[in-house]
Coordinates of N, CA and C in Angstrom, one line a residue:
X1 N 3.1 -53.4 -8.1 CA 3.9 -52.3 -8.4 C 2.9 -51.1 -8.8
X2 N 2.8 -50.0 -8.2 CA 2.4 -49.0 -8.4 C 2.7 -47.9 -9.2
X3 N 2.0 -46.9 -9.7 CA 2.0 -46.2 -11.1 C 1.4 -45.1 -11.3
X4 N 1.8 -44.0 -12.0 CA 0.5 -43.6 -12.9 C -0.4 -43.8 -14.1
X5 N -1.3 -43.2 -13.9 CA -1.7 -43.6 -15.1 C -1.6 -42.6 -16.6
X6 N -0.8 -43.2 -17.5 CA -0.2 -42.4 -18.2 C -0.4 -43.4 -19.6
X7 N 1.4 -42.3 -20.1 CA 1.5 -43.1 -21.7 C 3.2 -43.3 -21.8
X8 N 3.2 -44.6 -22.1 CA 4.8 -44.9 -22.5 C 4.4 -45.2 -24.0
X9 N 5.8 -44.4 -24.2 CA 6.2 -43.8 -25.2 C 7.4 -44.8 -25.7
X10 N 7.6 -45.1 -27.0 CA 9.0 -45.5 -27.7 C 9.6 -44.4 -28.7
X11 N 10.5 -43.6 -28.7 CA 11.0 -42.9 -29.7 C 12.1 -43.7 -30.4
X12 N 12.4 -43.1 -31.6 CA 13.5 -43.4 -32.6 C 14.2 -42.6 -32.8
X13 N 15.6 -42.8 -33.4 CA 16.0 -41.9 -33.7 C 17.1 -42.7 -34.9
X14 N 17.0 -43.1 -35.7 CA 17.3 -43.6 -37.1 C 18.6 -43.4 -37.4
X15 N 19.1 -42.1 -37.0 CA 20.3 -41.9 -37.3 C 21.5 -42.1 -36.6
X16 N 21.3 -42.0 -35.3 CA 22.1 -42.4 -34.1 C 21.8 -44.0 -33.7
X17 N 20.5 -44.4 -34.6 CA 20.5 -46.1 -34.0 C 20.3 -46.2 -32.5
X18 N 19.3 -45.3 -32.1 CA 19.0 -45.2 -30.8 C 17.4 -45.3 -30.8
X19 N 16.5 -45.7 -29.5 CA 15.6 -45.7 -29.1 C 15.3 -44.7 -27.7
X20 N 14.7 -44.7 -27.3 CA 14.2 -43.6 -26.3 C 13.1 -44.0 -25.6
X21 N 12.7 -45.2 -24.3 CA 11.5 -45.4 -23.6 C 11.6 -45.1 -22.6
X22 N 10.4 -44.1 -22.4 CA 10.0 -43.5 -21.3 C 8.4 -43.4 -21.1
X23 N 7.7 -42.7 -19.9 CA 6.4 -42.9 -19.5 C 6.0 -41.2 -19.2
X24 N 4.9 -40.9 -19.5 CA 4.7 -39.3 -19.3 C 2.9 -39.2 -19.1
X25 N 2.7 -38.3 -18.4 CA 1.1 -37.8 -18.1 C 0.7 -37.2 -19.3
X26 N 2.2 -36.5 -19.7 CA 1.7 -35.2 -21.0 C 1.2 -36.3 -22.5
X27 N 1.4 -35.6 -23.3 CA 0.9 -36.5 -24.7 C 2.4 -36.2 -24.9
X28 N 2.6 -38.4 -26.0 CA 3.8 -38.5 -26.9 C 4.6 -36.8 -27.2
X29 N 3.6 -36.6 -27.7 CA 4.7 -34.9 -28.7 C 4.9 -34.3 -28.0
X30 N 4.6 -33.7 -27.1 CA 5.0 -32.7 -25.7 C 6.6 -33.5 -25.3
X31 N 6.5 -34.8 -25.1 CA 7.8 -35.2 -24.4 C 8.5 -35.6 -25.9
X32 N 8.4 -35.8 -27.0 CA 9.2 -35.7 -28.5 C 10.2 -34.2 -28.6
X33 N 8.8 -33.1 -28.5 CA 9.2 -31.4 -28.5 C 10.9 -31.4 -27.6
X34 N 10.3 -31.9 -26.5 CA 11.3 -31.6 -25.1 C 12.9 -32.4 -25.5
X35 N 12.5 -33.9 -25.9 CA 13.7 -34.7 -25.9 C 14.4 -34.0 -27.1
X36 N 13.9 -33.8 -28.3 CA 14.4 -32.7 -29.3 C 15.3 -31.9 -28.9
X37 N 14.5 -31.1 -27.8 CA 15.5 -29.7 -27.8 C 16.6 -29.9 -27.1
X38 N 16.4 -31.2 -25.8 CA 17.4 -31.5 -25.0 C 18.8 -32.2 -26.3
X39 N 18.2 -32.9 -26.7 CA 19.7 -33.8 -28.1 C 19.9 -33.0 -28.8
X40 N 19.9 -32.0 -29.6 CA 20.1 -30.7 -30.5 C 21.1 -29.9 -30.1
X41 N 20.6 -29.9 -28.5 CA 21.1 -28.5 -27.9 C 20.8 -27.1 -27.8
X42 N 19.1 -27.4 -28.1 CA 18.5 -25.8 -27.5 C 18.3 -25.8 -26.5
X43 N 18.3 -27.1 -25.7 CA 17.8 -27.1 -24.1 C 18.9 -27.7 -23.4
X44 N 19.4 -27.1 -22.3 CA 20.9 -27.8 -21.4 C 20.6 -27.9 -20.2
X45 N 22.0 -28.5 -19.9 CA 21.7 -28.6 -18.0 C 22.8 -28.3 -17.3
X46 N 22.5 -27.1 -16.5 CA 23.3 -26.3 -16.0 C 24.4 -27.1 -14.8
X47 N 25.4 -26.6 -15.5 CA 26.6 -27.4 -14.5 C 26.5 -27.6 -12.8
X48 N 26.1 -26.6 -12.8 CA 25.8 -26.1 -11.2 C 24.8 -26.7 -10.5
X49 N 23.4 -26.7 -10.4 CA 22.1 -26.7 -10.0 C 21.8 -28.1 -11.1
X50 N 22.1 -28.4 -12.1 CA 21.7 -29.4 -12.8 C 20.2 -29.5 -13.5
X51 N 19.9 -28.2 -13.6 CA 18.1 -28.0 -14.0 C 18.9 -27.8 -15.4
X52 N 17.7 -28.3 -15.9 CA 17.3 -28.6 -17.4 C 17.0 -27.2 -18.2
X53 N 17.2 -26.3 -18.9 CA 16.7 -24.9 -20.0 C 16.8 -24.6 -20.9
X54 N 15.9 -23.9 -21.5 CA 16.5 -23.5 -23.0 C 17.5 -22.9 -22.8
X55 N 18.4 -22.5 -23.6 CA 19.4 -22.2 -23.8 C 19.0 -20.9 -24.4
X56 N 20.1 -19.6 -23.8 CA 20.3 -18.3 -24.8 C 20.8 -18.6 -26.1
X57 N 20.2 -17.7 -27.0 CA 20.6 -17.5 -28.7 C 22.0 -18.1 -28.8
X58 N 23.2 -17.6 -27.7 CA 24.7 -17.9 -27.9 C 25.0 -19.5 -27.6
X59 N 24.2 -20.2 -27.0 CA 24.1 -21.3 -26.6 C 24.5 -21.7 -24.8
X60 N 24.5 -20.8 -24.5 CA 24.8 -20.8 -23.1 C 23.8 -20.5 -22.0
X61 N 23.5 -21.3 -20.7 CA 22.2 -21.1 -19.7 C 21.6 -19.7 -19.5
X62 N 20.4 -19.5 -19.3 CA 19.7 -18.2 -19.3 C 20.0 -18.0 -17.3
X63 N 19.7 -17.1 -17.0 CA 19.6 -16.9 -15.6 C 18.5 -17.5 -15.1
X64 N 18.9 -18.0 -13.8 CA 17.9 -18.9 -13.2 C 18.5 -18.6 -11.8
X65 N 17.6 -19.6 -11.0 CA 18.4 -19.6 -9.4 C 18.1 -21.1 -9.0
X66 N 18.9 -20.7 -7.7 CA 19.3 -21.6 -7.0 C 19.6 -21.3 -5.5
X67 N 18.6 -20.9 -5.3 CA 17.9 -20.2 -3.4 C 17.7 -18.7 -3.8
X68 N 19.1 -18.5 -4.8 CA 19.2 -17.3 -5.4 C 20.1 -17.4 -6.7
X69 N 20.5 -16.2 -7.3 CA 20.9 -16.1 -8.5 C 22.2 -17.4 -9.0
X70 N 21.8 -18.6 -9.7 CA 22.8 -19.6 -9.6 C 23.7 -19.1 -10.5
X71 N 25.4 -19.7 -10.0 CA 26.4 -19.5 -10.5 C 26.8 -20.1 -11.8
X72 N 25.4 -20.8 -12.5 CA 25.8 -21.6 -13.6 C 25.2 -20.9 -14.7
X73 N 24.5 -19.5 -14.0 CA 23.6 -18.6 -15.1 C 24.3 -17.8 -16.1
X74 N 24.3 -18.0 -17.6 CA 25.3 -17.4 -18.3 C 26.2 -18.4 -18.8
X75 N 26.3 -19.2 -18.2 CA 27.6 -20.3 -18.4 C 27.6 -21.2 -19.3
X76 N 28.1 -22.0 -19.7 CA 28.1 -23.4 -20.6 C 27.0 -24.1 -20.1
X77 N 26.5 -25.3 -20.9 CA 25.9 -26.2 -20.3 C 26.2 -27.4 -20.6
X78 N 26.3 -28.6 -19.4 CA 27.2 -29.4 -19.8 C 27.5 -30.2 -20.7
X79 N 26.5 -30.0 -21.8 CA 27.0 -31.1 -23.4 C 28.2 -29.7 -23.7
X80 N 28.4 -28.8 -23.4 CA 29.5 -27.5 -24.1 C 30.6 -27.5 -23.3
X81 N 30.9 -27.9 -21.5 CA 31.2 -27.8 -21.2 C 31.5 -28.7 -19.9
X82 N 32.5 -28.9 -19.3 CA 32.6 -30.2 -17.4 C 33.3 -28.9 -16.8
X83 N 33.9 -27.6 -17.0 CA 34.9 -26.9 -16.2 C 34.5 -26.6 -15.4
X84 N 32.7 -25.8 -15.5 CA 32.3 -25.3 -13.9 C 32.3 -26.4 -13.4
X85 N 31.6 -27.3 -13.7 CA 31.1 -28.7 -12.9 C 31.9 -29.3 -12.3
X86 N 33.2 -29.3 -12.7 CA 34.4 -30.2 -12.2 C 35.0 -29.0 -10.7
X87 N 34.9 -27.5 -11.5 CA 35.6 -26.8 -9.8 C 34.0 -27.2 -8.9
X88 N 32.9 -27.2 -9.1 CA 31.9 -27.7 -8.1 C 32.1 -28.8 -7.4
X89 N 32.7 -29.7 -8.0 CA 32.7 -31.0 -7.2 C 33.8 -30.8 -6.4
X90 N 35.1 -30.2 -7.0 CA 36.2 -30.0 -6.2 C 36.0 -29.4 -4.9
X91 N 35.0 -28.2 -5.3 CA 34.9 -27.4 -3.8 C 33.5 -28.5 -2.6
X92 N 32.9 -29.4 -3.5 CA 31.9 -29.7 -2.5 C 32.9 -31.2 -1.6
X93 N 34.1 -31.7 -2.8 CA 34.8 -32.6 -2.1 C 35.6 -31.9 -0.5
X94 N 35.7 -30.7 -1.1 CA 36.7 -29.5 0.3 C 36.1 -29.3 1.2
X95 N 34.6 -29.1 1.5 CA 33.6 -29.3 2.3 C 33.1 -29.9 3.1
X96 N 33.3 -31.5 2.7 CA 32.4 -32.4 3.0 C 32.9 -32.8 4.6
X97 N 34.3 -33.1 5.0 CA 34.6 -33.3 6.1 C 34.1 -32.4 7.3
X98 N 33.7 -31.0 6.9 CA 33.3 -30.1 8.0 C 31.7 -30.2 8.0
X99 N 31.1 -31.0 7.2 CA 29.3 -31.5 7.6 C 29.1 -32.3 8.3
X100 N 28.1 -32.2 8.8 CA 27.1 -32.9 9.6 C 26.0 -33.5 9.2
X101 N 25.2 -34.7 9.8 CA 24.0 -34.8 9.4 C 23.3 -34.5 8.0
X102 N 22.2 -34.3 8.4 CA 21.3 -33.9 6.9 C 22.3 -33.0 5.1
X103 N 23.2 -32.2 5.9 CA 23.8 -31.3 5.1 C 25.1 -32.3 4.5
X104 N 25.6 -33.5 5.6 CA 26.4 -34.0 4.8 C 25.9 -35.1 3.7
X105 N 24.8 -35.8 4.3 CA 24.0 -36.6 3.1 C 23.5 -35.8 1.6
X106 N 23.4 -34.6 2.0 CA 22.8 -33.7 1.0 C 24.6 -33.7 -0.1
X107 N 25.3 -33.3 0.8 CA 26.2 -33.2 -0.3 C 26.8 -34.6 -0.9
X108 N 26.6 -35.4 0.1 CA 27.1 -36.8 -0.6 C 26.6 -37.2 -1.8
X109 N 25.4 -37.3 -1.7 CA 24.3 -37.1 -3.0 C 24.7 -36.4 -4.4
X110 N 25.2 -35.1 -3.8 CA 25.4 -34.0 -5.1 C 26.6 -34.4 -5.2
X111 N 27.6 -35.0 -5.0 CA 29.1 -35.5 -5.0 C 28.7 -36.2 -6.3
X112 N 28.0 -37.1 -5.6 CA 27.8 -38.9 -6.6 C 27.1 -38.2 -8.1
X113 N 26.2 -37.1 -8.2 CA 25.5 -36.5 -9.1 C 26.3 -36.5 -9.7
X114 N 27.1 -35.0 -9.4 CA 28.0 -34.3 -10.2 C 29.2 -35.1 -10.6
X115 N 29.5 -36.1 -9.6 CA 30.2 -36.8 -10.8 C 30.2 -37.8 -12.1
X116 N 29.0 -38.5 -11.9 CA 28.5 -39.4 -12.8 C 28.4 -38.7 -14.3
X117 N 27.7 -37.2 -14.0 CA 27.3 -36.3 -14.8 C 28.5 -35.7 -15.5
X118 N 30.0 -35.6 -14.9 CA 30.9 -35.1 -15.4 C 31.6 -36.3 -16.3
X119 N 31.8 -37.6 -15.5 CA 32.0 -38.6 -16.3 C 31.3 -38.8 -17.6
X120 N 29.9 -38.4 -17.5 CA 29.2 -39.3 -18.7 C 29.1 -37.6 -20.0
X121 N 29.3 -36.8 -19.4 CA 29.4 -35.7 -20.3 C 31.1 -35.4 -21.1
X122 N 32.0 -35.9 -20.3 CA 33.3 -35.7 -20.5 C 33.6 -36.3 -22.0
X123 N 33.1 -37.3 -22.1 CA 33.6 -37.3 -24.1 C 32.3 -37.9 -24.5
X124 N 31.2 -37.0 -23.8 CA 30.0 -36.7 -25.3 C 30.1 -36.9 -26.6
X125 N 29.7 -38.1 -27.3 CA 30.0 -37.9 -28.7 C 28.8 -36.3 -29.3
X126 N 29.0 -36.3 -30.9 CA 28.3 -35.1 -31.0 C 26.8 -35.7 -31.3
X127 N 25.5 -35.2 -31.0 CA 24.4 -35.7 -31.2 C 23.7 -35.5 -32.6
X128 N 23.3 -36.3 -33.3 CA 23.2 -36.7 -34.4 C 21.4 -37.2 -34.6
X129 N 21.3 -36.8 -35.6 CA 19.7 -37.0 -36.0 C 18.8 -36.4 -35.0
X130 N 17.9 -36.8 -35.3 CA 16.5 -36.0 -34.3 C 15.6 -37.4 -34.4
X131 N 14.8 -37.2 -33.1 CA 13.3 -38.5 -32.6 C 12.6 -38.4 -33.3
X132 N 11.9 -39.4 -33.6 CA 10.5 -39.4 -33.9 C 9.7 -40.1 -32.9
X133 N 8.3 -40.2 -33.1 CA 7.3 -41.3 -32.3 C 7.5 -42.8 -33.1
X134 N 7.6 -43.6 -32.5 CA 7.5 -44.7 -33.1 C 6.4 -45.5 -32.8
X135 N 6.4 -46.0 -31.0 CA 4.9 -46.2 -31.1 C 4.6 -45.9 -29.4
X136 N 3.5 -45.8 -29.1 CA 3.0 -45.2 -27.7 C 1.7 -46.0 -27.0
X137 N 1.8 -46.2 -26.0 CA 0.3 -47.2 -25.2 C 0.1 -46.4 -24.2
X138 N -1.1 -45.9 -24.0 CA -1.6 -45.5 -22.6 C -2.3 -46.8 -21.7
X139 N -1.6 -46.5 -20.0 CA -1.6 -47.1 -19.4 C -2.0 -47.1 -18.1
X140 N -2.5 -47.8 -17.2 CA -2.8 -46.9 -16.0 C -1.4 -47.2 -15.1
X141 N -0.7 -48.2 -15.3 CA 0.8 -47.8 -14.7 C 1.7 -48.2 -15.3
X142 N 1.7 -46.2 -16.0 CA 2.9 -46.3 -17.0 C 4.2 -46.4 -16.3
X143 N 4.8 -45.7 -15.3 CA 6.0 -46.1 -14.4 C 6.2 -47.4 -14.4
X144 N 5.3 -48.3 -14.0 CA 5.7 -49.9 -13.8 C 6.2 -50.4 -15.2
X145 N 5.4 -49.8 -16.2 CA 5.8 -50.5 -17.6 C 6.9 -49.9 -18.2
X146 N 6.9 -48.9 -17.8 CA 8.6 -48.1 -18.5 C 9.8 -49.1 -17.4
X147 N 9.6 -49.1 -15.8 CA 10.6 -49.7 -15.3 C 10.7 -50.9 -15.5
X148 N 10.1 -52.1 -16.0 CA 10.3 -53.3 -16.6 C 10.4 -53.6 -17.9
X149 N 10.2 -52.4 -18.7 CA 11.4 -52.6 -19.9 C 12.3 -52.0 -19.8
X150 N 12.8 -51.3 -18.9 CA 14.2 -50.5 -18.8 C 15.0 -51.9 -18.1
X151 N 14.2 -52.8 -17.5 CA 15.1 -54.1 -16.8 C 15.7 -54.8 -18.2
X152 N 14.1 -54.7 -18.9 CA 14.4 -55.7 -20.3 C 15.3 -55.1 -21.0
X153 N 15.7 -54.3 -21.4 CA 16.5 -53.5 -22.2 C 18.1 -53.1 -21.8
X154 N 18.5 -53.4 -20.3 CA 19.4 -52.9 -19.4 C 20.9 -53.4 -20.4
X155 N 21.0 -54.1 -20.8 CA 22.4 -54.1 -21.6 C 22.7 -53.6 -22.7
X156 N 21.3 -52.8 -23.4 CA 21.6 -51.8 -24.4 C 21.6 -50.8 -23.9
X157 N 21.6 -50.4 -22.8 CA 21.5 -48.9 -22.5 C 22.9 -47.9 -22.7
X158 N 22.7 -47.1 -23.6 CA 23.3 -45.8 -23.8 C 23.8 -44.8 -22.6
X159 N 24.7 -45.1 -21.6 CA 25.1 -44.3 -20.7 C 25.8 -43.5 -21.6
X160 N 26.7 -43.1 -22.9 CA 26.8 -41.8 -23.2 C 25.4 -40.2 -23.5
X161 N 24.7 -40.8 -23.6 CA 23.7 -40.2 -24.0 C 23.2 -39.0 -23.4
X162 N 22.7 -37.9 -23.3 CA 22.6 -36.4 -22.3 C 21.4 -36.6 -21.3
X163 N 20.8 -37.7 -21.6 CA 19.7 -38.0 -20.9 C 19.5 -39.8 -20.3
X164 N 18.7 -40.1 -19.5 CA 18.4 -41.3 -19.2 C 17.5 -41.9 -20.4
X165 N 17.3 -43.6 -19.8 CA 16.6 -44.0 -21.1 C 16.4 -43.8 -22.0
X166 N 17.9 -43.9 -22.5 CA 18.3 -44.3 -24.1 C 19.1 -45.4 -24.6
X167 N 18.5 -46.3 -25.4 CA 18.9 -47.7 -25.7 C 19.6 -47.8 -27.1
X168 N 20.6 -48.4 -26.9 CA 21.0 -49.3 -28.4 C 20.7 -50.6 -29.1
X169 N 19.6 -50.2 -29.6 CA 18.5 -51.9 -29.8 C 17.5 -51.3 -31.4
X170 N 17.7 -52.0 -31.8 CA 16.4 -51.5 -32.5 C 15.0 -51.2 -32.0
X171 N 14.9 -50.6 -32.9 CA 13.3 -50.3 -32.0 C 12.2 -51.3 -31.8
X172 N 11.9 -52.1 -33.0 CA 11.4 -53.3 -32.5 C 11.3 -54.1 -31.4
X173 N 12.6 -54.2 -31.0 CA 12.8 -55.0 -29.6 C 12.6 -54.0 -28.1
X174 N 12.5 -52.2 -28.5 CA 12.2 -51.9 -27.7 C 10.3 -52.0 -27.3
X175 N 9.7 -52.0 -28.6 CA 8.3 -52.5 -28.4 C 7.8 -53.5 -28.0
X176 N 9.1 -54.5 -28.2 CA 8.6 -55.8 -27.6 C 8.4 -56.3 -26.0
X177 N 10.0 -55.1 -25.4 CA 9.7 -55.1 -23.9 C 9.2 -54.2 -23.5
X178 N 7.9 -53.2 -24.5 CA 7.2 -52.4 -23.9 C 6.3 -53.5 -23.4
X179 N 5.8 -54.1 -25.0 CA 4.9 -54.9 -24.4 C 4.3 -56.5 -23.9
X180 N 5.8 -56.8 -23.3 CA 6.0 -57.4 -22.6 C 5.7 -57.6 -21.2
X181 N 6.5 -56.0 -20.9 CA 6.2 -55.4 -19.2 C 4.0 -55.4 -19.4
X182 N 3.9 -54.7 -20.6 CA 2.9 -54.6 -19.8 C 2.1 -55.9 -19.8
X183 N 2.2 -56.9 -20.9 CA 1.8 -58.3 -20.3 C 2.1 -58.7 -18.8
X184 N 3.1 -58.6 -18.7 CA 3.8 -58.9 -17.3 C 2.9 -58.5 -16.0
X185 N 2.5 -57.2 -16.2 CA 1.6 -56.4 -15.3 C 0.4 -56.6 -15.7
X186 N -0.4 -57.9 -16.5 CA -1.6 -57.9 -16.4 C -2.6 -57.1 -16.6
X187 N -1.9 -56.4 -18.2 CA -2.9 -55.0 -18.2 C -2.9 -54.7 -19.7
X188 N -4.2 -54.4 -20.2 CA -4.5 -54.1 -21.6 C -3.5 -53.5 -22.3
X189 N -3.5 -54.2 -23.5 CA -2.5 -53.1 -24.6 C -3.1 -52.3 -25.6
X190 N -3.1 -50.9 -24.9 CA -3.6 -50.2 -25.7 C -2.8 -49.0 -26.6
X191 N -2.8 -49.9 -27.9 CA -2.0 -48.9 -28.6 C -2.2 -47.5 -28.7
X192 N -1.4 -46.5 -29.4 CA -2.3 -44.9 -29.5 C -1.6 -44.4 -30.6

């Protein structure tokens, strides 16, 4: 299994009784800073285009694009909101019979997105507490070791959650299938 070489990371989050494993190039706090702003709600994801941003002072997406000026700029973002997202899907469902090739796999894709995304946003509980670091290993294939504790972990996982890889486990057992995987992959444990 192939990799980079990085650092997986375990966050906590105490109050929601959540963990957070993931693998990153950047250092632990750089991806803590980010997951922060994303569960708070200074940072959203635009109904439309689905990019990730801070958010304006009022709480709604800053202008951005999307080949050009996207129609989700200004707007809710979807922990605030499913209305744009849901007329997007509607109009890319009205669409899809008159594509072809490349353009109709492209929308089949954005169909399956946008709806998973509306489902799993549609009764958002409200987000509660904030992450810490709990514990972190650099690795040379952090990908391989994040994806084989995400196998180990797969019946706690948090599909309500605003992001991927988020577990309902204590944290301990998420360090155990950190470092598990990376026993598994035959490769030093080096704490950080």
């Amino acid at each position: 299994m192939f990799g980079f070489s990085g650092t997986v990371y375990i966050l906590e989050n105490s109050e929601a009784h959540r963990v957070k494993v993931g693998a990153t190039i950047n250092t632990p706090e750089e991806r803590l800073l980010d997951i922060n702003r994303m569960w708070l709600g200074v940072k959203g994801r635009c109904q439309i285009c689905l990019s990730w941003r801070l958010l304006e002072p009022d709480g709604r997406m800053p202008k951005h694009t999307l080949s050009n000026h996207c129609p989700g700029s200004y707007q809710l973002p979807f922990a605030r909101g499913i209305e744009l997202a849901e007329q997007k899907l509607k109009d890319l469902q009205g669409q899809i019979q008159g594509l072809r090739g490349g353009k109709k796999i492209s929308a089949i894709t954005r169909i399956k997105n946008l709806e998973k995304l509306v489902e799993a946003y549609r009764d958002t509980p409200k987000q509660v507490g904030s992450w810490q670091i709990r514990a972190a290993y650099r690795n040379g294939n952090a990908y391989g070791v994040e994806l084989i504790a995400h196998e180990i972990l797969a019946n706690h996982l948090d599909t309500a959650a605003p992001f991927g890889e988020v577990f309902s486990c204590p944290p301990q057992e998420a360090i155990l299938a950190v470092e598990s995987a990376i026993t598994q992959l035959d490769m030093k444990l080096e704490n950080i």
